[in-house]
Structure formats: structure tokens, C-alpha cells
């Protein structure tokens, strides 16, 4: 069973592209889990951003599929860490937003982190 | 399906044709548009906005070339609103007069009403559209013959010829420039099992500087990029070379004008800047979207540049069109980054250039005749 966490630093920046997010997928179950790193490589695939009102903020298009790394095997208790050096689009208007990590390897419910707030401006 | 119904007529042209008379000059023609509400509920419609022919009408000339109409006046508060409703069973009639260039003809032209916004009865995806209505336009009147006798008439003719030569020469030295900033979105669906993460709606801004030069017959599309992250000058140069090589001199714009009869070559120019950028790119381990490029990548960045020009992805299903898997051997650059672009990928460049020049433009392969 996988659990997702996300942190954002700094929590406020005048330049959206300077916001950095770090996500972690942890195997909190007893059995090993396979993780596809391609689904976490791009903020466009792995993050959801909303405005204060809850309206989704569209992210730039994701990478062209077809070049994938091998799956990662997480043993029980192991975690996989991803860093999004610049996850917020440069054209984000000043204001408050929320972001969460979303790992969606199938049509079933994705594994999501808690929402984390950040400010632009 | 729009709730309103629209019909268009050009009565004077129709009467002249039926009576076997000469075609009516364009400046004397009136286009009548009737907007009716056959539904059982009130439908908003802004008559003030619809009164601008350039907002509501499309006109095409012989061979289907679009006739660009004069720009509308600055809108008033009333013109910007949703307007007053057309009640069920009611209609409004609009008459458009004296909006066609007196030098338009000759030939068979056609006009129709197109309302692409709710205030004009439709939406961008489901516009309110009438049938085309044809009308004949006579040849434009010649320059007036001077009344003074020879040799002054001869002198006037020579002077007019020199004026034409100077004006023609000046016309072929024109330069148009504009900053383009357009919101673009796409919805990806139908991703195969295991790739559901790609399904979703994405949005970005296509931003570039457009410069059209008649003297060199080129359309120069410049994207200024501010790069952050770890990338070497050589890697940046490799990005620039790959992108400019992929997008330059592959296609051209053929414009309805006397200059550059073989078209305007489209040239891509990537400039790396420290401020005043169109786009910010963060260098990292791999290219994962339009704003995050692999420092050592010289292939996928070509595809991401296409997004900066407004091109959409072409894999899985995008905006309802099924393209199939990504990176197909025969896929164009927005499906397979290693391949070349096709004409539709320059559509935003084409429409912006057309608007700048005021002349209809089509995108053609560089080697094809205009």
C-alpha cells in the first residue's frame, strides 16, 4: 500500500518558477510495491494545483509517452522521492494556491497526498 | 446546437442579377441578417455588438480567399454586455451597409453570418452560422481620366506611373511586428491502460514575437527563453540549434499580396535572455514538459518548442481527435519529437501573420509553389 506526501519550499515566491516541491511515495504495506517513475517525473502528470476557490489550474502538457524507465520496486517501508525543481507555471497570477501529489498508475483511485498551500506574489 | 436561427440576404445584388442589370458596386451593397428565436425561451443577444460587420460577418472572394474587413470601433459598455434577450417567436434584423472596399471586385463573392460568442448567438465550439449568400461585384472604377488636354495628360500619366513605382517599391519594404500571447488548452483522453495519468486538461500560454519582412520574404518567430538550473553554454546552444533546425525554412506563408509572390519563409529564432522572457525553462535531468527541459536533450525540446508556438499534442486522443500512441515512426513532431512539423503546427503563426498583414495567408511546404 502506498502513501504520498508533498512539501513545497518556499511557501511564497514572487516568481512561480522558483517554487520547489518534493514528493515522497512510501510503501506503508507489508508487501513490495512496483512504482513507475515516469508517472512522477513530470509535474504535469504528478501534481494537481487548484486556486483558493478550488478551481483547477491547468499545467503545461506532459511529456510525450513512450520513453519509460524501468519500474522501481519498493520494499515494505521503503520510499521513492521525487523533486520538482520548478512545478508552478511562470504565468500563474498572484494569489493563494494548493498543490498535491497524485500517483495514478491505473484507472483506479490515485494515491494522493494532502493538499499543501503556497502563495505567488 | 445554437438556439437562434439566422438567415442572410443581399437584396440589391439579387434584384440586379434577376433583372439582368450590372452588378451593384460593393459600397452600395447592403447585407441583411435576420436572427430569429424559434425556441420556447428567451435567448440573450447583443444587437449593438452584432452591428459591427467585422464581428459578425465573414466574406470570401473568388477561389475562397477570405476578405478581411475593417476593424470595429472601440466597444462601449453596452456593446460588451450580454445584450437584451430575443423573446420566443421574435426576431431582430440587422443591415450592414458600406463596409466593403469599393476596390473589392470583380468576381463572385459570398457572405455569411458567424456568431462565435454567446452575445452573437453561438459559442467558439458551436457557432451560429448562416448559409453562404453569393453576390457579384463589378470591376472597380479606373483612375479618373484627367480633363486637361495633351501634353498635360501625358505628364499626368507619367507622374502617376512614377508614383505607382515608388509606392510599389515602398510596399515591398514593409515590416510588420507584433507580440503574440495566446492562451492554449488541450484535453487528453483515451490513454491506454497504465497511462491514465496522461488523461486530463492542460493549459499554457503560447508567446512569441512575430516579425514579417517583405524585403527578405521571411516570417521570423522569436521566442525569448530565460533558463534557470544547471545547463552549460554548449547544451544551450545544442537546444537552440535543434529547435531552429526543426522549425525553420520547412514551411512558408503564401499571402494574397503583390510582394513575396513565392511566400514568406517561416524562420524560428530562439533567444536566451535574463529578463523580458516569453517563457521560463528550468534545466534538469530530462524533458518533462514545456517548462522543464533535459540539459542534455536535443530531441524532445523540439516538441516542447512546438507548444510555445501554440501546437497541441498529437498522441492518444486530444480534443476529440484520436492520434494513437506517442512516438510513432511516421508521426509528426507533436507525436514524435524526432520528426518534422507539419503545416497545422504553424496555425497560430499563420493566423497572427494574416491579421498583421491584412491579407489572407495559407501555410505551404517551402518547396511548393504559392
Coordinates of C-alpha atoms in Angstrom, one line a residue:
Chain A
X1 CA 0.0 0.0 0.0
X2 CA 1.4 3.4 -1.0
X3 CA 1.2 6.7 0.8
X4 CA 2.0 10.0 -0.7
X5 CA 3.5 13.2 0.9
X6 CA 4.4 16.5 -0.6
X7 CA 6.2 19.6 0.7
X8 CA 6.7 23.0 -1.0
X9 CA 9.5 25.4 -0.5
X10 CA 9.4 28.3 -0.2
X11 CA 5.7 28.6 0.6
X12 CA 5.7 32.0 -1.1
X13 CA 7.5 33.5 -4.0
X14 CA 7.1 36.4 -6.4
X15 CA 8.3 34.1 -9.2
X16 CA 6.2 30.9 -9.5
X17 CA 9.1 29.1 -11.2
X18 CA 11.1 29.4 -8.0
X19 CA 8.7 27.2 -6.1
X20 CA 10.1 23.8 -5.4
X21 CA 8.2 20.7 -4.4
X22 CA 9.4 17.5 -3.0
X23 CA 7.2 14.4 -3.1
X24 CA 7.5 11.0 -1.5
X25 CA 5.8 7.7 -2.1
X26 CA 6.2 5.3 0.8
X27 CA 5.3 1.7 0.9
X28 CA 3.4 1.5 4.2
X29 CA 2.2 -2.0 3.5
X30 CA 3.8 -5.4 4.2
X31 CA 4.3 -6.4 0.6
X32 CA 6.7 -4.9 -2.0
X33 CA 5.1 -2.4 -4.4
X34 CA 6.1 -1.6 -8.0
X35 CA 6.3 2.1 -8.8
X36 CA 6.5 3.6 -12.3
X37 CA 8.9 6.6 -12.1
X38 CA 7.7 8.0 -15.4
X39 CA 4.3 8.9 -13.8
X40 CA 6.2 11.0 -11.2
X41 CA 8.8 12.6 -13.5
X42 CA 6.6 15.5 -14.7
X43 CA 4.7 18.0 -12.6
X44 CA 2.1 17.9 -15.3
X45 CA 1.5 14.2 -14.6
X46 CA 2.1 14.0 -10.9
X47 CA 0.8 17.2 -9.4
X48 CA -2.6 18.8 -9.1
X49 CA -2.9 22.6 -8.5
X50 CA -6.0 24.5 -7.6
X51 CA -6.8 28.1 -6.8
X52 CA -8.2 29.2 -3.5
X53 CA -11.7 28.7 -4.8
X54 CA -10.9 25.1 -5.7
X55 CA -10.8 25.7 -9.5
X56 CA -8.2 23.5 -11.1
X57 CA -5.1 25.2 -12.6
X58 CA -4.2 23.6 -15.9
X59 CA -0.5 22.7 -16.1
X60 CA 1.6 22.6 -19.3
X61 CA 1.3 19.5 -21.4
X62 CA 3.0 16.4 -20.2
X63 CA 6.0 14.7 -21.9
X64 CA 5.3 12.5 -25.0
X65 CA 4.8 9.0 -23.7
X66 CA 6.9 6.1 -24.9
X67 CA 10.2 6.6 -23.2
X68 CA 9.9 5.0 -19.9
X69 CA 12.4 3.9 -17.3
X70 CA 12.1 0.5 -15.6
X71 CA 9.8 0.2 -12.7
X72 CA 11.1 0.6 -9.2
X73 CA 10.5 -2.0 -6.6
X74 CA 9.7 -0.6 -3.1
X75 CA 10.1 -3.0 -0.3
X76 CA 7.9 -2.6 2.8
X77 CA 8.8 0.7 4.5
X78 CA 10.9 1.9 1.5
X79 CA 10.2 5.3 -0.1
X80 CA 10.7 6.8 -3.5
X81 CA 11.5 10.5 -3.6
X82 CA 10.9 13.0 -6.4
X83 CA 11.9 16.6 -6.7
X84 CA 10.0 19.1 -8.8
X85 CA 12.6 21.9 -9.1
X86 CA 10.0 24.2 -10.7
X87 CA 6.5 22.9 -10.7
X88 CA 4.3 26.1 -11.0
X89 CA 3.8 27.7 -14.4
X90 CA 5.5 31.1 -14.8
X91 CA 2.2 32.7 -15.8
X92 CA 0.4 31.9 -12.5
X93 CA -1.3 35.1 -11.3
X94 CA -0.5 36.3 -7.8
X95 CA -2.6 34.7 -5.1
X96 CA -3.0 31.6 -3.0
X97 CA -3.0 28.1 -4.4
X98 CA -2.9 24.5 -3.2
X99 CA -1.0 21.5 -4.7
X100 CA -0.9 17.8 -4.0
X101 CA 1.0 14.8 -5.3
X102 CA -1.0 12.4 -7.4
X103 CA 0.3 9.0 -8.4
X104 CA -2.1 7.4 -10.9
X105 CA -0.8 4.1 -12.3
X106 CA -4.2 2.8 -13.4
X107 CA -7.8 3.7 -13.8
X108 CA -8.4 3.1 -10.1
X109 CA -8.4 5.8 -7.5
X110 CA -5.0 7.5 -7.5
X111 CA -2.7 7.7 -4.5
X112 CA -2.8 11.4 -3.4
X113 CA -1.0 13.4 -0.7
X114 CA -2.6 16.1 1.5
X115 CA -3.1 19.5 -0.1
X116 CA -0.2 21.9 0.5
X117 CA -0.8 25.7 0.3
X118 CA 1.6 28.2 -1.4
X119 CA 1.4 31.8 -2.4
X120 CA 2.5 33.6 -5.6
X121 CA 3.3 37.3 -5.3
Chain B
X1 CA -26.8 23.5 -31.5
X2 CA -27.4 27.2 -31.2
X3 CA -30.9 28.1 -30.1
X4 CA -31.2 31.0 -32.6
X5 CA -31.7 30.8 -36.3
X6 CA -30.0 33.1 -38.8
X7 CA -30.7 33.9 -42.5
X8 CA -28.7 36.3 -44.7
X9 CA -29.7 38.1 -47.9
X10 CA -28.1 40.6 -50.2
X11 CA -31.3 42.0 -51.8
X12 CA -29.8 44.6 -54.2
X13 CA -27.4 42.1 -55.6
X14 CA -30.2 39.5 -56.0
X15 CA -32.5 42.0 -57.8
X16 CA -29.7 43.2 -60.1
X17 CA -29.0 39.6 -61.0
X18 CA -32.6 38.7 -61.7
X19 CA -33.2 41.8 -63.8
X20 CA -30.0 41.2 -65.8
X21 CA -28.5 44.5 -64.7
X22 CA -24.9 45.2 -64.0
X23 CA -23.6 44.1 -60.5
X24 CA -24.1 46.7 -57.7
X25 CA -20.8 48.4 -56.5
X26 CA -19.7 47.0 -53.2
X27 CA -20.0 50.3 -51.4
X28 CA -23.7 50.3 -52.3
X29 CA -24.5 46.8 -51.2
X30 CA -26.4 46.0 -48.1
X31 CA -26.3 42.7 -46.3
X32 CA -29.5 41.9 -44.4
X33 CA -29.2 39.5 -41.5
X34 CA -32.3 38.2 -39.7
X35 CA -31.8 36.5 -36.3
X36 CA -34.9 34.6 -35.1
X37 CA -35.7 32.7 -31.9
X38 CA -37.7 29.6 -32.7
X39 CA -37.2 28.2 -29.2
X40 CA -39.6 28.4 -26.3
X41 CA -37.3 30.5 -24.1
X42 CA -35.7 33.9 -24.2
X43 CA -32.2 33.9 -25.7
X44 CA -29.6 36.7 -25.0
X45 CA -28.3 38.6 -28.0
X46 CA -26.3 41.8 -28.2
X47 CA -27.6 43.7 -31.2
X48 CA -25.1 46.5 -30.6
X49 CA -22.2 44.1 -30.9
X50 CA -23.7 42.3 -33.9
X51 CA -24.0 45.6 -35.7
X52 CA -20.2 45.5 -36.4
X53 CA -19.8 43.6 -39.7
X54 CA -16.2 42.6 -38.8
X55 CA -17.5 40.9 -35.7
X56 CA -20.4 39.1 -37.3
X57 CA -19.8 38.6 -41.0
X58 CA -17.4 36.5 -43.0
X59 CA -16.8 37.4 -46.6
X60 CA -14.9 35.3 -49.2
X61 CA -13.8 36.3 -52.6
X62 CA -13.3 34.2 -55.8
X63 CA -11.4 31.0 -55.1
X64 CA -12.4 31.1 -51.5
X65 CA -9.9 33.7 -50.3
X66 CA -11.0 35.4 -47.1
X67 CA -11.8 39.1 -47.4
X68 CA -10.6 40.9 -44.3
X69 CA -13.0 43.5 -43.0
X70 CA -12.1 46.8 -41.3
X71 CA -11.6 46.6 -37.6
X72 CA -14.5 47.5 -35.4
X73 CA -14.6 50.7 -33.3
X74 CA -13.7 50.6 -29.6
X75 CA -16.5 48.9 -27.7
X76 CA -18.9 50.7 -25.4
X77 CA -20.1 49.3 -22.1
X78 CA -23.4 48.3 -23.8
X79 CA -21.6 46.5 -26.6
X80 CA -19.6 44.5 -24.1
X81 CA -22.6 43.1 -22.3
X82 CA -24.7 40.0 -23.0
X83 CA -27.4 42.2 -24.6
X84 CA -31.1 42.0 -24.5
X85 CA -32.9 38.7 -24.9
X86 CA -34.8 37.8 -28.1
X87 CA -38.1 36.6 -27.0
X88 CA -39.6 33.2 -28.2
X89 CA -41.1 33.7 -31.7
X90 CA -39.4 37.1 -32.1
X91 CA -36.5 38.2 -34.4
X92 CA -34.1 41.0 -35.0
X93 CA -33.0 42.3 -38.4
X94 CA -29.6 43.8 -39.0
X95 CA -28.4 45.7 -42.1
X96 CA -24.8 46.1 -42.9
X97 CA -24.0 48.9 -45.4
X98 CA -20.9 50.5 -46.9
X99 CA -18.4 48.1 -45.2
X100 CA -17.0 46.6 -48.3
X101 CA -13.9 48.2 -50.0
X102 CA -15.0 50.0 -53.2
X103 CA -12.0 48.4 -55.0
X104 CA -13.0 44.9 -54.0
X105 CA -14.1 43.4 -57.3
X106 CA -14.5 41.9 -59.7
X107 CA -16.0 38.4 -59.3
X108 CA -18.4 36.3 -57.3
X109 CA -18.2 36.9 -53.6
X110 CA -20.1 35.4 -50.8
X111 CA -21.0 36.4 -47.2
X112 CA -22.4 34.7 -44.2
X113 CA -23.2 35.5 -40.5
X114 CA -21.0 33.7 -37.9
X115 CA -21.6 34.3 -34.2
X116 CA -18.8 32.6 -32.2
X117 CA -19.7 34.1 -28.8
X118 CA -22.9 33.9 -26.7
X119 CA -23.6 37.6 -27.3
X120 CA -23.8 36.8 -31.0
X121 CA -25.8 33.7 -30.6
X122 CA -23.2 31.0 -30.6
X123 CA -20.0 29.7 -28.9
X124 CA -16.5 29.0 -30.2
X125 CA -17.2 25.3 -30.5
X126 CA -20.8 25.7 -31.7
X127 CA -21.1 29.0 -33.6
X128 CA -24.4 30.4 -35.0
X129 CA -23.8 30.2 -38.8
X130 CA -26.0 31.1 -41.7
X131 CA -25.8 29.7 -45.2
X132 CA -23.4 31.5 -47.6
X133 CA -25.1 34.1 -49.9
X134 CA -23.4 34.8 -53.2
X135 CA -23.2 38.3 -54.8
X136 CA -21.5 39.7 -57.8
X137 CA -19.1 42.6 -57.6
X138 CA -18.2 44.7 -60.6
X139 CA -14.7 45.8 -61.6
X140 CA -13.5 48.8 -59.5
X141 CA -13.7 52.1 -61.3
X142 CA -10.5 53.2 -63.1
X143 CA -8.4 56.2 -62.1
X144 CA -10.3 59.2 -63.3
X145 CA -9.2 60.4 -66.7
X146 CA -7.8 64.0 -66.3
X147 CA -9.9 66.5 -68.2
X148 CA -7.0 68.6 -69.3
X149 CA -5.7 68.1 -72.8
X150 CA -2.4 66.8 -74.1
X151 CA 0.5 67.3 -73.2
X152 CA -0.7 67.8 -69.6
X153 CA -2.5 64.5 -69.7
X154 CA 0.7 62.8 -70.8
X155 CA 2.6 64.5 -68.0
X156 CA 0.0 63.4 -65.5
X157 CA 0.1 59.8 -66.7
X158 CA 3.9 59.7 -66.3
X159 CA 3.7 61.2 -62.9
X160 CA 1.1 58.6 -61.9
X161 CA 3.4 55.8 -63.1
X162 CA 6.3 57.1 -61.1
X163 CA 4.0 57.3 -58.0
X164 CA 3.0 53.7 -58.6
X165 CA 6.6 52.6 -58.9
X166 CA 7.6 54.4 -55.7
X167 CA 4.6 53.1 -53.8
X168 CA 5.2 49.6 -55.1
X169 CA 8.8 49.8 -54.0
X170 CA 7.8 51.0 -50.6
X171 CA 5.2 48.3 -50.2
X172 CA 7.9 45.6 -50.7
X173 CA 9.9 47.1 -47.9
X174 CA 7.3 46.9 -45.2
X175 CA 7.9 45.3 -41.9
X176 CA 5.1 44.1 -39.5
X177 CA 5.8 43.2 -35.9
X178 CA 3.7 42.1 -33.0
X179 CA 4.0 40.3 -29.7
X180 CA 1.7 37.2 -29.6
X181 CA 0.3 35.9 -26.3
X182 CA -2.4 33.4 -26.6
X183 CA -3.9 31.0 -24.1
X184 CA -3.9 27.4 -25.3
X185 CA -5.5 24.4 -23.9
X186 CA -5.9 20.7 -24.7
X187 CA -7.8 17.8 -23.2
X188 CA -6.2 14.4 -23.5
X189 CA -8.4 11.3 -23.2
X190 CA -8.4 7.7 -24.1
X191 CA -4.9 7.0 -22.7
X192 CA -4.4 3.2 -22.8
X193 CA -4.4 1.2 -19.5
X194 CA -1.4 2.1 -17.4
X195 CA -1.2 5.6 -19.0
X196 CA -4.3 7.1 -17.4
X197 CA -2.1 9.7 -15.7
X198 CA -1.9 11.5 -19.1
X199 CA -5.7 12.0 -19.3
X200 CA -6.6 15.5 -18.3
X201 CA -6.9 19.1 -19.4
X202 CA -3.7 21.1 -19.8
X203 CA -3.2 24.8 -20.4
X204 CA -0.4 27.1 -21.3
X205 CA 0.4 30.4 -23.0
X206 CA 1.8 30.5 -26.5
X207 CA 4.1 33.5 -26.5
X208 CA 6.4 34.8 -29.2
X209 CA 7.5 37.8 -31.2
X210 CA 6.3 37.9 -34.8
X211 CA 8.2 39.9 -37.4
X212 CA 7.3 39.8 -41.1
X213 CA 9.8 41.3 -43.5
X214 CA 8.9 42.0 -47.1
X215 CA 12.5 42.8 -48.1
X216 CA 13.7 39.3 -47.1
X217 CA 10.3 37.5 -47.6
X218 CA 10.5 36.0 -44.1
X219 CA 8.3 35.5 -41.1
X220 CA 10.6 35.4 -38.1
X221 CA 9.1 33.8 -35.0
X222 CA 11.3 34.7 -31.9
X223 CA 10.8 33.0 -28.5
X224 CA 12.8 34.6 -25.7
X225 CA 13.6 32.0 -23.0
X226 CA 15.0 32.6 -19.6
X227 CA 16.8 29.5 -18.4
X228 CA 17.4 28.5 -14.8
X229 CA 19.0 25.4 -13.4
X230 CA 22.2 23.7 -14.4
X231 CA 22.9 23.8 -18.1
X232 CA 26.2 24.6 -19.9
X233 CA 26.5 27.1 -22.8
X234 CA 27.2 24.2 -25.1
X235 CA 24.0 22.5 -24.1
X236 CA 22.0 25.7 -24.5
X237 CA 23.5 26.0 -28.0
X238 CA 22.5 22.5 -28.7
X239 CA 18.9 23.3 -27.7
X240 CA 18.9 26.3 -30.0
X241 CA 20.4 24.5 -32.9
X242 CA 18.0 21.6 -32.6
X243 CA 14.9 23.8 -32.3
X244 CA 15.8 26.3 -35.1
X245 CA 16.8 23.5 -37.4
X246 CA 13.5 21.6 -36.8
X247 CA 11.2 24.6 -37.2
X248 CA 12.9 26.9 -39.8
X249 CA 12.5 27.0 -43.5
X250 CA 10.3 23.9 -43.6
X251 CA 7.1 25.8 -44.3
X252 CA 6.2 29.2 -45.7
X253 CA 3.2 31.5 -45.7
X254 CA 1.7 32.4 -49.0
X255 CA -0.1 35.7 -48.7
X256 CA -2.5 37.4 -51.0
X257 CA -0.2 40.4 -51.8
X258 CA 1.9 41.7 -54.6
X259 CA 5.2 41.3 -52.7
X260 CA 6.9 37.9 -52.0
X261 CA 5.0 36.0 -54.6
X262 CA 6.8 32.8 -53.6
X263 CA 5.8 33.2 -50.0
X264 CA 7.4 34.2 -46.7
X265 CA 9.7 31.6 -45.2
X266 CA 8.9 30.8 -41.6
X267 CA 12.1 31.1 -39.5
X268 CA 12.3 30.1 -35.8
X269 CA 14.6 32.1 -33.6
X270 CA 15.4 31.1 -30.0
X271 CA 17.0 33.7 -27.8
X272 CA 18.2 33.1 -24.3
X273 CA 17.6 36.1 -22.1
X274 CA 18.0 37.2 -18.5
X275 CA 14.7 39.2 -18.5
X276 CA 11.8 40.1 -20.6
X277 CA 11.3 36.4 -21.5
X278 CA 8.3 34.8 -23.2
X279 CA 8.9 31.5 -21.4
X280 CA 10.9 30.2 -18.4
X281 CA 12.7 26.9 -18.8
X282 CA 14.2 25.0 -15.9
X283 CA 17.1 22.7 -16.9
X284 CA 17.1 19.3 -15.3
X285 CA 17.7 15.7 -15.8
X286 CA 15.1 15.2 -18.6
X287 CA 12.5 17.0 -20.6
X288 CA 9.2 16.5 -18.8
X289 CA 7.1 19.4 -20.0
X290 CA 7.3 22.8 -21.7
X291 CA 9.0 24.5 -18.8
X292 CA 11.3 21.7 -17.7
X293 CA 13.9 20.6 -20.2
X294 CA 16.7 18.0 -20.0
X295 CA 20.0 19.8 -20.1
X296 CA 21.4 17.1 -22.4
X297 CA 18.2 16.6 -24.5
X298 CA 18.2 17.9 -28.1
X299 CA 15.1 15.9 -29.3
X300 CA 12.1 16.4 -27.0
X301 CA 12.9 20.1 -26.7
X302 CA 11.9 20.4 -30.4
X303 CA 8.4 19.1 -29.5
X304 CA 8.2 21.4 -26.4
X305 CA 9.0 24.4 -28.6
X306 CA 6.0 23.5 -30.7
X307 CA 3.8 24.1 -27.7
X308 CA 5.4 27.5 -27.3
X309 CA 4.0 28.2 -30.8
X310 CA 0.6 27.0 -29.8
X311 CA 0.7 23.5 -31.3
X312 CA -1.2 20.7 -29.5
X313 CA 0.0 17.3 -28.6
X314 CA -0.9 14.6 -31.1
X315 CA -1.0 11.3 -29.2
X316 CA -3.8 9.4 -27.5
X317 CA -7.0 11.4 -28.1
X318 CA -6.6 15.2 -28.0
X319 CA -9.7 17.4 -28.1
X320 CA -11.6 14.5 -29.6
X321 CA -9.1 13.5 -32.3
X322 CA -7.6 10.1 -31.9
X323 CA -3.9 10.1 -32.8
X324 CA -2.9 6.7 -31.4
X325 CA 0.2 6.1 -29.4
X326 CA 3.0 8.5 -28.9
X327 CA 6.3 8.4 -30.8
X328 CA 5.0 6.6 -33.9
X329 CA 7.7 6.2 -36.6
X330 CA 5.7 8.3 -39.0
X331 CA 4.3 10.7 -36.5
X332 CA 4.9 14.4 -36.9
X333 CA 6.8 16.4 -34.3
X334 CA 3.9 16.8 -31.9
X335 CA 3.6 13.0 -31.9
X336 CA 7.2 12.0 -32.4
X337 CA 9.7 14.7 -31.3
X338 CA 12.4 13.3 -33.6
X339 CA 10.4 14.0 -36.7
X340 CA 9.4 17.2 -38.6
X341 CA 6.5 19.6 -38.0
X342 CA 3.6 19.8 -40.4
X343 CA 1.6 22.8 -41.6
X344 CA -1.0 22.7 -38.9
X345 CA 1.6 23.2 -36.2
X346 CA 2.2 26.7 -37.5
X347 CA -1.5 27.7 -37.4
X348 CA -1.1 30.4 -34.7
X349 CA 1.8 31.9 -36.7
X350 CA -0.4 31.8 -39.8
X351 CA -3.5 33.5 -38.2
X352 CA -1.4 36.1 -36.4
X353 CA 0.5 36.9 -39.6
X354 CA -2.7 37.1 -41.6
X355 CA -4.2 39.6 -39.1
X356 CA -1.0 41.7 -39.1
X357 CA -0.7 41.9 -42.9
X358 CA -4.4 42.2 -43.5
X359 CA -4.0 39.6 -46.3
X360 CA -5.2 36.0 -46.3
X361 CA -2.3 33.6 -45.7
X362 CA -2.0 29.9 -46.3
X363 CA 0.8 27.6 -45.0
X364 CA 2.6 25.6 -47.6
X365 CA 5.8 23.5 -47.7
X366 CA 8.8 25.6 -48.5
X367 CA 9.4 23.8 -51.8
X368 CA 5.8 24.0 -53.1
X369 CA 4.7 27.0 -55.3
X370 CA 2.4 29.5 -53.7

